[in-house]
Coordinates of C-alpha atoms in Angstrom, one line a residue:
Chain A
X1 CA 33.1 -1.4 -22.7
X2 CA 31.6 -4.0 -20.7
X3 CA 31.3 -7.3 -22.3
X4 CA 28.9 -10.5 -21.2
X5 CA 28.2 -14.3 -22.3
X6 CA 25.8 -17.0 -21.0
X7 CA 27.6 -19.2 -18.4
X8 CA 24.4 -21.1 -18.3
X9 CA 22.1 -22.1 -21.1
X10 CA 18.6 -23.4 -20.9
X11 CA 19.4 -27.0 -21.0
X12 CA 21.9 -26.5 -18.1
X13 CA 19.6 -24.5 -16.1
X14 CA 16.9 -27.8 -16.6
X15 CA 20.1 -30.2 -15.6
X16 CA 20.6 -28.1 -12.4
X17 CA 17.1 -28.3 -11.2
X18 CA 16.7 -31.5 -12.0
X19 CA 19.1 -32.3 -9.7
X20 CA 18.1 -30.3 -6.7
X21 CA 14.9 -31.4 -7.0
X22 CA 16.5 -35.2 -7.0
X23 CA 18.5 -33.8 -3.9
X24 CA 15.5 -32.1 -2.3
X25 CA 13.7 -35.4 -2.7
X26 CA 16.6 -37.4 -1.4
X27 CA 17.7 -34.9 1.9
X28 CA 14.5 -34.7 3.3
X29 CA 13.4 -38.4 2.3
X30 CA 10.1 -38.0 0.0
X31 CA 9.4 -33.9 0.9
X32 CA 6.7 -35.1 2.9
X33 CA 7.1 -31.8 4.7
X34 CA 8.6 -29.9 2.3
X35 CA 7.1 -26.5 1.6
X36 CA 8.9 -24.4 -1.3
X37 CA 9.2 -20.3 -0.9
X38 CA 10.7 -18.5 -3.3
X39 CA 11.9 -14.9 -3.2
X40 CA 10.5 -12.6 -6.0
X41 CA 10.8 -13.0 -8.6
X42 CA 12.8 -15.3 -10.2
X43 CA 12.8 -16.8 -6.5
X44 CA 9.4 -18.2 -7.0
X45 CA 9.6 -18.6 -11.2
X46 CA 12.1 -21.2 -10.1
X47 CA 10.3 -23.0 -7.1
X48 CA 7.7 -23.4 -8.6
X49 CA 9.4 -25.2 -11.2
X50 CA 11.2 -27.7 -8.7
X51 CA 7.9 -28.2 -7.3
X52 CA 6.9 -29.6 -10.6
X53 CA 9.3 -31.9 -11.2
X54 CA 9.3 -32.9 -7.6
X55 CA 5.6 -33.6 -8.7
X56 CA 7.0 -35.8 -11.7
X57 CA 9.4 -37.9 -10.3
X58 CA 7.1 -39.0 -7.1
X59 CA 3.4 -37.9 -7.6
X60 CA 3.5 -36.1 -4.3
X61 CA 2.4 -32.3 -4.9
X62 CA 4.6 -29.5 -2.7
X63 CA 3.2 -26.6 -1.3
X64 CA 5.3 -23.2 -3.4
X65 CA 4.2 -19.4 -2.0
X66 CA 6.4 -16.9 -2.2
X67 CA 7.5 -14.5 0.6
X68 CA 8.4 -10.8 -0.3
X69 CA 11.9 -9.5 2.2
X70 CA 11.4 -5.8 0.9
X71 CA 10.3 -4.7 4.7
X72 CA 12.8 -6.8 5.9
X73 CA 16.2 -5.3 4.1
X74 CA 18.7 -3.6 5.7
X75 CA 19.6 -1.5 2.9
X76 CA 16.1 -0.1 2.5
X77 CA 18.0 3.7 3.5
X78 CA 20.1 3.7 1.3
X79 CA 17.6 4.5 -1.7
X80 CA 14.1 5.9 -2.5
X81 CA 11.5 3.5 -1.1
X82 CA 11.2 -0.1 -3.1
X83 CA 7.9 -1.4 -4.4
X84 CA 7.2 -4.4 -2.3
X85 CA 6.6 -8.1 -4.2
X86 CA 3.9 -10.9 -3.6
X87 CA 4.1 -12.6 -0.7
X88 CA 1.7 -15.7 -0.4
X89 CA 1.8 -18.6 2.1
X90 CA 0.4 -22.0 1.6
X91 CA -2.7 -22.0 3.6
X92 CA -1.0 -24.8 5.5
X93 CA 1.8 -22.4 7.3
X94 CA 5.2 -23.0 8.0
X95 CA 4.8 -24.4 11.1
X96 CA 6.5 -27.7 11.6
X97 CA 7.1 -28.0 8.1
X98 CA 10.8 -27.9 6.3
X99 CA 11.0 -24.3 4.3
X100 CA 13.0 -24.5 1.3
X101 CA 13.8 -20.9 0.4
X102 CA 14.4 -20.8 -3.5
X103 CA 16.4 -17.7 -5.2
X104 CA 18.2 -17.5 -7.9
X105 CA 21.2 -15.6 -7.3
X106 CA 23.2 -16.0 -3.7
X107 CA 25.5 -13.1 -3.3
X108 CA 26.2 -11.5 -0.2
X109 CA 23.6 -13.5 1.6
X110 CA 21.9 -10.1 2.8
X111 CA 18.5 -11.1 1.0
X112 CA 18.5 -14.5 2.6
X113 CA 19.0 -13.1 6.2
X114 CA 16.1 -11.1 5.5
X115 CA 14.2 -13.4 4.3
X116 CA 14.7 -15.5 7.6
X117 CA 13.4 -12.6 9.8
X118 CA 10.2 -12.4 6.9
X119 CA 9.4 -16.2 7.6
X120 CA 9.7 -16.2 11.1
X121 CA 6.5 -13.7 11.1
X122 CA 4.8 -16.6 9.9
X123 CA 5.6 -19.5 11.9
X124 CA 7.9 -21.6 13.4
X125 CA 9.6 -24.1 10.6
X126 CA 11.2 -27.8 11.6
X127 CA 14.2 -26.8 9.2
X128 CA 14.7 -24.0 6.9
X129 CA 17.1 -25.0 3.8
X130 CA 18.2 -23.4 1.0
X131 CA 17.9 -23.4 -3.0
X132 CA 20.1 -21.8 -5.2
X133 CA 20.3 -21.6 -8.9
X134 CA 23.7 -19.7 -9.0
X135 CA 26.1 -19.5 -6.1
X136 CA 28.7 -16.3 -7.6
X137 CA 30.5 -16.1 -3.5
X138 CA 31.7 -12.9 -2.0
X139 CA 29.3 -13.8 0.8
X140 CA 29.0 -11.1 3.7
X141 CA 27.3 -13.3 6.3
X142 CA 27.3 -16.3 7.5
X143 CA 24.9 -18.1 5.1
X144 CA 25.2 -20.9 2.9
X145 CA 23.4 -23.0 0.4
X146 CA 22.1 -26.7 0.9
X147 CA 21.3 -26.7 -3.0
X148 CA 23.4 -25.1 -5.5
X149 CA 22.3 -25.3 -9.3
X150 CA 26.5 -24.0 -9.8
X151 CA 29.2 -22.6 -8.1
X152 CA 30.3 -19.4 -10.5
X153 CA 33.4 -17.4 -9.1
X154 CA 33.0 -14.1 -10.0
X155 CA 34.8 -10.7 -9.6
X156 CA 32.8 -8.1 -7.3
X157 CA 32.8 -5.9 -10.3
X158 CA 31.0 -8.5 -12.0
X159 CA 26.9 -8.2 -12.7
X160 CA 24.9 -12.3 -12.6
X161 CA 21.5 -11.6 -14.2
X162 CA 19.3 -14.9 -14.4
X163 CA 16.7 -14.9 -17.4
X164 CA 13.6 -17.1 -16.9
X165 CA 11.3 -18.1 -19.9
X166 CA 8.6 -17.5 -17.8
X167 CA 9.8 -13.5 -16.9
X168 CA 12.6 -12.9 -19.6
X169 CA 11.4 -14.9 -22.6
X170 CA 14.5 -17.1 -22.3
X171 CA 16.1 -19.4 -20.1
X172 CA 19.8 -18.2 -19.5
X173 CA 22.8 -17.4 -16.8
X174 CA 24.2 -14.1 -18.2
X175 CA 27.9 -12.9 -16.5
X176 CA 28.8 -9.6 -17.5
X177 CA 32.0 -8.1 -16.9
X178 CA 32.2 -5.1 -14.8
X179 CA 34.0 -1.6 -15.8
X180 CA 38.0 -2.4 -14.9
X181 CA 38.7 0.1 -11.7
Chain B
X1 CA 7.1 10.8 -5.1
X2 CA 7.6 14.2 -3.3
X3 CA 8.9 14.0 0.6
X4 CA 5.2 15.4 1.6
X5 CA 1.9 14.7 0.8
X6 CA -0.2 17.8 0.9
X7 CA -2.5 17.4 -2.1
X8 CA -3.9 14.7 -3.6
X9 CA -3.5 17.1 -7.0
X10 CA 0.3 16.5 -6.1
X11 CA 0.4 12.6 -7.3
X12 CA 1.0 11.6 -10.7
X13 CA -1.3 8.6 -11.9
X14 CA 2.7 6.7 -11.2
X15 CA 2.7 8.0 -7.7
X16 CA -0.7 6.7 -7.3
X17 CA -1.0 3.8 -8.5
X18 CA 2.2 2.8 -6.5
X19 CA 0.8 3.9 -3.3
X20 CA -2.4 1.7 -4.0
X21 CA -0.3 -1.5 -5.6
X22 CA 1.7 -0.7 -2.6
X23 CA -1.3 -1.1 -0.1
X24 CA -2.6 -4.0 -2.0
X25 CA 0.5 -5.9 -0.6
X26 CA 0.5 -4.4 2.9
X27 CA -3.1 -5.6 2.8
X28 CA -2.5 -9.0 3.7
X29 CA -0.3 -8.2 6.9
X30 CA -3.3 -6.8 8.7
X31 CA -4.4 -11.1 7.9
X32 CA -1.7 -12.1 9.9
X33 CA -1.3 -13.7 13.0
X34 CA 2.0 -11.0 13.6
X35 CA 0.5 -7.6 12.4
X36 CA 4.0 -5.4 12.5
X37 CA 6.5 -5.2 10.0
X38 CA 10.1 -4.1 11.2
X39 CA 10.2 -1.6 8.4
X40 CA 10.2 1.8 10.2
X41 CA 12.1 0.9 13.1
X42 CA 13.7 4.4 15.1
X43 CA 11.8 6.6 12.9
X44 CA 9.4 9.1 14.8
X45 CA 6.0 9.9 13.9
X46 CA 4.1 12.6 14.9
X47 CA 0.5 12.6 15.1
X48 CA -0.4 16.8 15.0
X49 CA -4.2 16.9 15.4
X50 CA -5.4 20.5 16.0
X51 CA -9.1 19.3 15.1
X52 CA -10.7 16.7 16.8
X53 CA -10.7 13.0 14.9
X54 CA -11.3 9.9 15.8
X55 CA -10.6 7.6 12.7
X56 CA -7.8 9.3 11.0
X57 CA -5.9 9.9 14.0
X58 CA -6.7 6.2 15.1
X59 CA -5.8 5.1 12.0
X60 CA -2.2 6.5 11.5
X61 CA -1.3 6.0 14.9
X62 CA -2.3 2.0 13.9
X63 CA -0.4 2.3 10.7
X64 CA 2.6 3.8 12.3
X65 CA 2.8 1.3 15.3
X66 CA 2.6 -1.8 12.5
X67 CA 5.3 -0.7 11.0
X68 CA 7.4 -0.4 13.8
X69 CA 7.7 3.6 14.1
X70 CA 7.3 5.5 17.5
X71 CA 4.4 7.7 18.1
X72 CA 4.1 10.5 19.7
X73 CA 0.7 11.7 19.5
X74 CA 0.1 15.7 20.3
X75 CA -3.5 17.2 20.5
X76 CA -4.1 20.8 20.5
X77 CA -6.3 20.5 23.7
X78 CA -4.4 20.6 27.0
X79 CA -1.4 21.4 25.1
X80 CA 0.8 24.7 24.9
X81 CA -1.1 25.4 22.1
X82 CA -4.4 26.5 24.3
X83 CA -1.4 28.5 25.9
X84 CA -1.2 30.7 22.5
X85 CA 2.0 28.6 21.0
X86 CA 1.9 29.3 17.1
X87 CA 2.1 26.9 15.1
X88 CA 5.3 27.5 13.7
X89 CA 6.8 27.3 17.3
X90 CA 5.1 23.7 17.5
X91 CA 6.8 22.8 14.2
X92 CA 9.9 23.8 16.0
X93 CA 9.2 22.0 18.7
X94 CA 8.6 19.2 16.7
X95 CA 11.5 19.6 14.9
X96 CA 13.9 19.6 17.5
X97 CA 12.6 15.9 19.1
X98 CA 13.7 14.3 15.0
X99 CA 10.5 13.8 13.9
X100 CA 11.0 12.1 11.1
X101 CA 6.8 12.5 10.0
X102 CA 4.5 14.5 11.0
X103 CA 0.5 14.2 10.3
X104 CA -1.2 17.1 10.8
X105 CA -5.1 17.5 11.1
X106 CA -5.7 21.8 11.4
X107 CA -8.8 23.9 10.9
X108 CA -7.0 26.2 8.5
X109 CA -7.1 25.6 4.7
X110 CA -2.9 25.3 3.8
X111 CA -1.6 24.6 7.8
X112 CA 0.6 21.9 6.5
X113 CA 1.7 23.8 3.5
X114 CA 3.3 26.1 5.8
X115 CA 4.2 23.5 8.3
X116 CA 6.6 21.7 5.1
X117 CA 8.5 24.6 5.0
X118 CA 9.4 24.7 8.6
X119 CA 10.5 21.0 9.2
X120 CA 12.8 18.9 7.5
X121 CA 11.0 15.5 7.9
X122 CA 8.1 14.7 6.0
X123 CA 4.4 16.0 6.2
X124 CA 1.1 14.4 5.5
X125 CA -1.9 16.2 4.9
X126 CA -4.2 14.5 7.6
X127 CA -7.0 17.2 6.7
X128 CA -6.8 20.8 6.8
X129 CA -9.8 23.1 6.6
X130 CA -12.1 22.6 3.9
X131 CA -9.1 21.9 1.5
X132 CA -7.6 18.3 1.3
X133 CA -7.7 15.3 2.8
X134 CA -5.2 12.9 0.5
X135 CA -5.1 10.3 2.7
X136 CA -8.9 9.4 2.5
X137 CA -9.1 10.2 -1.1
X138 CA -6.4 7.3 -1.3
X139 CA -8.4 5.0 0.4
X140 CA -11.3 5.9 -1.1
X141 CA -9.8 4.7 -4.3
X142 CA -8.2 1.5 -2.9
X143 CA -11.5 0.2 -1.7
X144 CA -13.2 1.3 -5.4
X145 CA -10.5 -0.7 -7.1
X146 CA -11.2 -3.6 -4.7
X147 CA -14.6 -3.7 -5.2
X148 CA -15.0 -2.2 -8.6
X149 CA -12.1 -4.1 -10.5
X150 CA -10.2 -0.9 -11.4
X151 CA -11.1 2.8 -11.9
X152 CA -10.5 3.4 -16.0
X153 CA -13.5 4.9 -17.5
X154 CA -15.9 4.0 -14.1
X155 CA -18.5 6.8 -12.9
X156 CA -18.1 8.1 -9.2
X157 CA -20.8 10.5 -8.1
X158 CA -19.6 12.3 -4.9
X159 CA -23.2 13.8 -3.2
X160 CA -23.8 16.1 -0.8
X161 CA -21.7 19.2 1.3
X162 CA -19.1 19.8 -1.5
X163 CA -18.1 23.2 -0.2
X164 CA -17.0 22.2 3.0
X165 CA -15.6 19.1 1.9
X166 CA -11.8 18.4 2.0
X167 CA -12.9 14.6 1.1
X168 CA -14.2 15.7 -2.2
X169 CA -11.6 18.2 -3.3
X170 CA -9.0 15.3 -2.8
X171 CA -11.1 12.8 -4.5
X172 CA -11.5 14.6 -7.4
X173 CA -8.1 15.0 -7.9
X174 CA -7.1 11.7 -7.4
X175 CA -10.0 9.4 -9.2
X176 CA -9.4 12.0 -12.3
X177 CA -5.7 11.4 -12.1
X178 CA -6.9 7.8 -12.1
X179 CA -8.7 7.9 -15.4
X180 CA -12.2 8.1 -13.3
X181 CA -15.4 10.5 -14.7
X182 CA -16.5 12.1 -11.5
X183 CA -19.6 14.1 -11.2
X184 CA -20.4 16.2 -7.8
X185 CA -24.1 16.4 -7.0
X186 CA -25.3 19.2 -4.6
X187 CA -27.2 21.9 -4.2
X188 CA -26.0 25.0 -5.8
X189 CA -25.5 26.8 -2.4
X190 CA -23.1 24.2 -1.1
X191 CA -20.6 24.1 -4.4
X192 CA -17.4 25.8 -4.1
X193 CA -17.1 29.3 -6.5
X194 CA -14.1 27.5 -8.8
X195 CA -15.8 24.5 -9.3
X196 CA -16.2 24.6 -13.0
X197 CA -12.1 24.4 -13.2
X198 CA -12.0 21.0 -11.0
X199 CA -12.0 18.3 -13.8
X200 CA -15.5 16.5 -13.1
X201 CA -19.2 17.1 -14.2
X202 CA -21.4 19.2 -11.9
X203 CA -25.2 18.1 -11.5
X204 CA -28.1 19.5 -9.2
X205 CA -30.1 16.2 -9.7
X206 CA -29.1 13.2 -7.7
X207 CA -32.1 11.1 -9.4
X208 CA -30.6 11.5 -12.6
X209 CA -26.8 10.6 -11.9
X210 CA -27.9 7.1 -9.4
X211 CA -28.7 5.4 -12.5
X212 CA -25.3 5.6 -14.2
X213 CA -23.3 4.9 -11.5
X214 CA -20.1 2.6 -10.3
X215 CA -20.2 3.8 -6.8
X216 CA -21.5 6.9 -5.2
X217 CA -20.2 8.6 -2.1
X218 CA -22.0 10.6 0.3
X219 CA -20.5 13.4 2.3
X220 CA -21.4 14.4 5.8
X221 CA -23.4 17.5 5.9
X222 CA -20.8 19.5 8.0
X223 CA -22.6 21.6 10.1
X224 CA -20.2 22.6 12.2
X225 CA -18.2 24.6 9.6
X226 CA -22.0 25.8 8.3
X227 CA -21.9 29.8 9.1
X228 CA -25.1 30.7 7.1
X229 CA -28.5 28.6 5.7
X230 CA -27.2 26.5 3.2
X231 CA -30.3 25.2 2.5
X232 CA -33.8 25.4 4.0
X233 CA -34.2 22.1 6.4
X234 CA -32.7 19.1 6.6
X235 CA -35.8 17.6 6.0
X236 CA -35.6 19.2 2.3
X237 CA -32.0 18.7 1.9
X238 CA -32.6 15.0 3.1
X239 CA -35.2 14.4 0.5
X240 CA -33.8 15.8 -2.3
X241 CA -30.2 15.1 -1.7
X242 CA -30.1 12.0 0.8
X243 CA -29.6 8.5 0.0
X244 CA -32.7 6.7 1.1
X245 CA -33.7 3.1 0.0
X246 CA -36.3 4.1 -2.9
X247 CA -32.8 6.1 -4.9
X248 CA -30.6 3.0 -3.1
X249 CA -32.9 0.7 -5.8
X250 CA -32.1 3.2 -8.5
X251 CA -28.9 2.5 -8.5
X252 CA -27.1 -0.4 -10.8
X253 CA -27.2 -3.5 -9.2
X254 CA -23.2 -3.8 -8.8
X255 CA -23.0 0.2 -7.7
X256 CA -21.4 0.6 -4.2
X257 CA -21.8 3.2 -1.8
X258 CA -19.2 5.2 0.2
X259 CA -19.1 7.4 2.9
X260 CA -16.0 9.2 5.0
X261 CA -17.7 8.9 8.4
X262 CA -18.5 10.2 10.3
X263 CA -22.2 9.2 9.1
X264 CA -25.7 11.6 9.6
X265 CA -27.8 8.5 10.0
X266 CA -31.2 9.4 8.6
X267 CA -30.0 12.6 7.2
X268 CA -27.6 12.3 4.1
X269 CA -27.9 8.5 4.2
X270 CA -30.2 6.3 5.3
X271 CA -29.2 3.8 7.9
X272 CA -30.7 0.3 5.8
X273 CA -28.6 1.7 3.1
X274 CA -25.3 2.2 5.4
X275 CA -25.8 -1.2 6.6
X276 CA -26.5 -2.6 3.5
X277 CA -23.8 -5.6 1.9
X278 CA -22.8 -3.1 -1.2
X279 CA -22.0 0.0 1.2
X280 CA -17.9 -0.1 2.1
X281 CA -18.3 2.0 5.4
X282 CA -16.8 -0.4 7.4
X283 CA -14.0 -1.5 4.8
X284 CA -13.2 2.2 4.3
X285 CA -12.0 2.1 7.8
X286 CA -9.9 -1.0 7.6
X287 CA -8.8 0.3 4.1
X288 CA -7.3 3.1 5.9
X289 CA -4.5 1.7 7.9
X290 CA -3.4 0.0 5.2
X291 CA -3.1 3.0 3.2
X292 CA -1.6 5.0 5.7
X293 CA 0.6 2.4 6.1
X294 CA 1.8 2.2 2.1
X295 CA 2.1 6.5 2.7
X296 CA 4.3 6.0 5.6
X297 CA 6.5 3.4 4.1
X298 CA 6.7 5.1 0.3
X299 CA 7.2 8.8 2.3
X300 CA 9.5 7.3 5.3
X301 CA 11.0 3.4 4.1
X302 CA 13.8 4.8 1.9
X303 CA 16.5 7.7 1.7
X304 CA 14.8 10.4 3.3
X305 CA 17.9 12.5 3.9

C-alpha cells in the first residue's frame, strides 16, 4: 500500500515564490535582464507566475517562454518515443540576457542538463540560473539550484508530484511513499 | 505506433494526430537560426530510391540530417541493382551496415511490405507503385490543418489521375481517419476497380463538387505509368477536369488548393491558379521536412529494440 500527504499547500507554495521572486529581484539587481524559461509544464505554469509578481513588486515586465528538452534527453532510448512540449522564446533571444530556468521538481538534474544543451541552440546567455519549486536531492550531476522554493529529503523510492491550479485544479506538493523493497 | 509505416490505412486517428501535433512543434526549428536537433544522433538512415524523386528524396534526406542521423543515400541507377541485385539481397545489404531506417521509393505496388520482413530496423513507405505514399498524405494533412483550422467534418475533393495515384490512396485513408468527407473527382476510366470500398464519395463532375469545398487537390496526370488512352486529349481531359481560373472563382472564397508536384502547368492546373496566395504548393514542400522529421523521430527517437 503506498501512502501520500501534501508537504506543501497552496499558501506555502505562494510564500515560496514570493520569495524567489524577491531573490530573483535582489540577485540580479532589478531583472533588468532577466528572461524567465520554464520547462513544460509545470516549468512554465510556475515562471510565469514569478514573472507576475516580479511585475507587482517593481512594475518592470519579464520576458517568460518556455523551452521543451524532449530532443535533448538522454534517456529518450529507453522508451517509446515522447510527445514533445511548447517551446517558445521571447522574441528578444537569450543572447546577453540572464536565463532563469524555472521547473518544478529538481531531481537527478538530468532535465536541467538537457535543458542547457536546448538553450544553447538559441543563443548565447550572460548567466544562466536556476528556479526551483522543490529541491527532493539524490542529484546525479553536477547541478544545483540558485532558487529553491524547499529543500525536501526524500527516499529514491519516493514519487514528488507538484499540482498547479492552473494544470491540476489545485495548488499542492504531494510526497508519496514508494513500495518498501 | 507500429515500427514501419507502410500505409497510411495503418495509423489510428491517435497515431495521427501525434505525428501532426508532433510536426507542429518540430515546425518552429526549421525558424531557427540552428536548424538540427541532436535527437537521432548514431542512428543510420537509408534513403532506398528505386524510382526517380526529387522532393521526397530531398526532403528525408533534409529531415534526417536535422535531426542529427547519417545518411546514406542509395539510388538504383549506377548501383548493383542495374547489375540484377534483388531486392531482398539489397535489404541484406542494407541490413548488415545497421541501418536503423530505411525509406524506400520502388515501382512495385507492396516493395516495402516485403522489404519489413527482411530487415529489422524500421521502414517508411516513401512511395511504391501506384499504392501508397503515407508520408505525403501526412503532410497533406498538416498543411490542411494549418490553413484550414482543423479537418472535423471539412470537404477535400482530390481531382484528377486517381488510378495511378499513391497520393490519393494514402490520403483517403488518412483525412477519413481524420474525421474528413473526401470525394475523388475523375473520369471514370482513371478510378481504380475497388473504389466504391475506399470510404469517400465518388463524382464525375468537378463543376459540381468546387462549390462545396475546404480545399481541393489536384493530382498529376501520370503519364508515365499511362499504358492505354485514358482519356481522349489532354485538351478534353484539361477542360473538363483541370483547374483553370473560371472553376478557381467557383470555389469558396477561403477554399485552398493542393498539389503533390510535380505540377502539369496548363494541363491539370492552371499556372495563375498554382501561383495563386490560397494554393499551398510551395508550403507543401516545406511541410514535408517537417513531417518527415516528426516520422523519423516518433519511428526512430525511442526504444526501437
Amino acid at each position: 500500500m503506498s501512502e501520500s500527504r501534501a508537504v506543501l499547500e497552496g499558501p506555502d507554495i505562494h510564500r515560496a515564490l514570493t520569495r524567489i521572486a524577491h531573490e530573483i529581484l535582489e540577485r540580479t539587481k532589478g531583472a533588468d535582464e532577466v528572461v524567465l524559461i520554464g520547462v513544460p509544464t509545470r516549468g512554465v505554469t510556475l515562471a510565469r507566475r514569478l514573472g507576475e509578481r516580479i511585475e507587482q513588486f517593481e512594475g518592470v515586465k519579464i520576458p517568460v517562454g518556455s523551452i521543451d528538452i524532449t530532443m535533448h534527453r538522454d534517456d529518450l532510448r529507453q522508451g517509446p518515443a515522447r510527445p514533445l512540449g511548447r517551446t517558445d522564446l521571447p522574441p528578444d533571444g537569450v543572447d546577453g540576457k540572464i536565463v532563469v530556468l524555472v521547473d518544478d521538481v529538481l531531481y537527478s538534474g538530468r532535465t536541467v542538463r538537457a535543458a542547457l544543451d536546448a538553450l544553447s541552440e538559441f543563443g548565447r546567455p550572460a548567466a544562466v540560473q536556476l528556479a526551483i519549486l522543490v529541491d527532493r536531492g539524490h542529484r546525479e550531476l553536477p547541478i544545483r539550484a540558485d532558487y529553491v522554493g524547499k529543500n525536501l529529503p526524500t527516499a529514491k523510492s519516493e514519487k514528488v508530484k507538484v499540482s498547479l491550479r492552473e494544470t491540476d485544479g489545485r495548488d499542492a506538493v504531494i510526497l508519496r511513499k514508494g513500495d518498501a523493497r | 505506433m507500429n515500427r514501419d509505416l507502410i500505409s497510411a490505412g495503418d495509423l489510428t486517428r491517435d497515431d495521427a494526430l501525434l505525428i501532426l501535433d508532433t510536426a507542429e512543434e518540430l515546425a518552429r526549428v526549421s525558424e531557427r537560426s540552428i536548424k538540427k536537433l541532436p535527437t537521432l544522433r548514431g542512428r543510420t538512415v537509408v534513403n532506398l530510391f528505386f524510382e526517380d524523386s526529387t522532393r521526397t528524396r530531398i526532403s528525408f534526406e533534409a529531415a534526417a540530417k536535422r535531426l542529427s542521423a547519417d545518411v546514406i543515400n542509395f539510388s538504383a541507377k549506377g548501383s548493383s541493382v542495374s547489375k540484377g541485385e534483388s531486392l531482398k539481397d539489397t535489404a541484406l545489404t542494407l541490413e548488415a551496415m545497421g541501418a536503423d531506417a530505411v525509406v524506400i521509393r520502388h515501382a512495385a505496388s507492396g516493395a516495402p511490405h516485403r522489404l519489413a520482413t527482411w530487415v529489422h530496423g524500421s521502414v517508411v513507405n516513401a512511395g511504391d507503385g501506384t499504392h501508397e505514399h503515407p508520408t505525403q498524405a501526412l503532410l497533406d494533412a498538416f498543411s490542411m490543418r494549418r490553413r484550414l483550422g482543423g479537418l472535423d467534418g471539412r470537404k477535400i475533393a482530390i481531382v484528377g489521375d486517381v488510378l495511378h495515384s499513391r497520393v490519393a490512396r494514402s490520403n483517403v485513408l488518412l483525412l477519413h481517419t481524420l474525421g474528413a468527407e473526401v470525394t475523388l473527382v475523375a473520369p471514370p476510366t482513371l478510378l481504380p476497380v475497388a473504389v466504391d470500398i475506399w470510404p469517400c464519395a465518388v463524382s464525375y463532375d468537378l463543376d459540381a463538387v468546387l462549390p462545396k469545398s475546404d480545399a481541393v487537390m489536384m493530382l498529376r496526370v501520370q503519364k508515365e505509368r499511362m499504358n492505354a488512352s485514358y482519356f481522349p486529349s489532354e485538351r478534353e481531359y484539361s477542360r473538363r477536369y483541370g483547374l483553370d481560373r473560371d472553376r478557381f472563382a467557383k470555389m469558396p472564397d477561403d477554399a485552398i488548393v493542393m498539389h503533390p508536384g510535380p505540377m502539369n502547368r496548363g494541363m491539370e492546373i492552371a499556372a495563375e491558379v498554382a501561383d495563386s496566395p490560397r494554393s499551398t504548393i510551395v508550403e507543401q514542400v516545406a511541410n514535408g521536412v517537417t513531417i518527415r522529421m516528426a516520422v523519423l523521430y516518433l519511428l526512430l527517437g525511442g526504444d526501437t529494440a
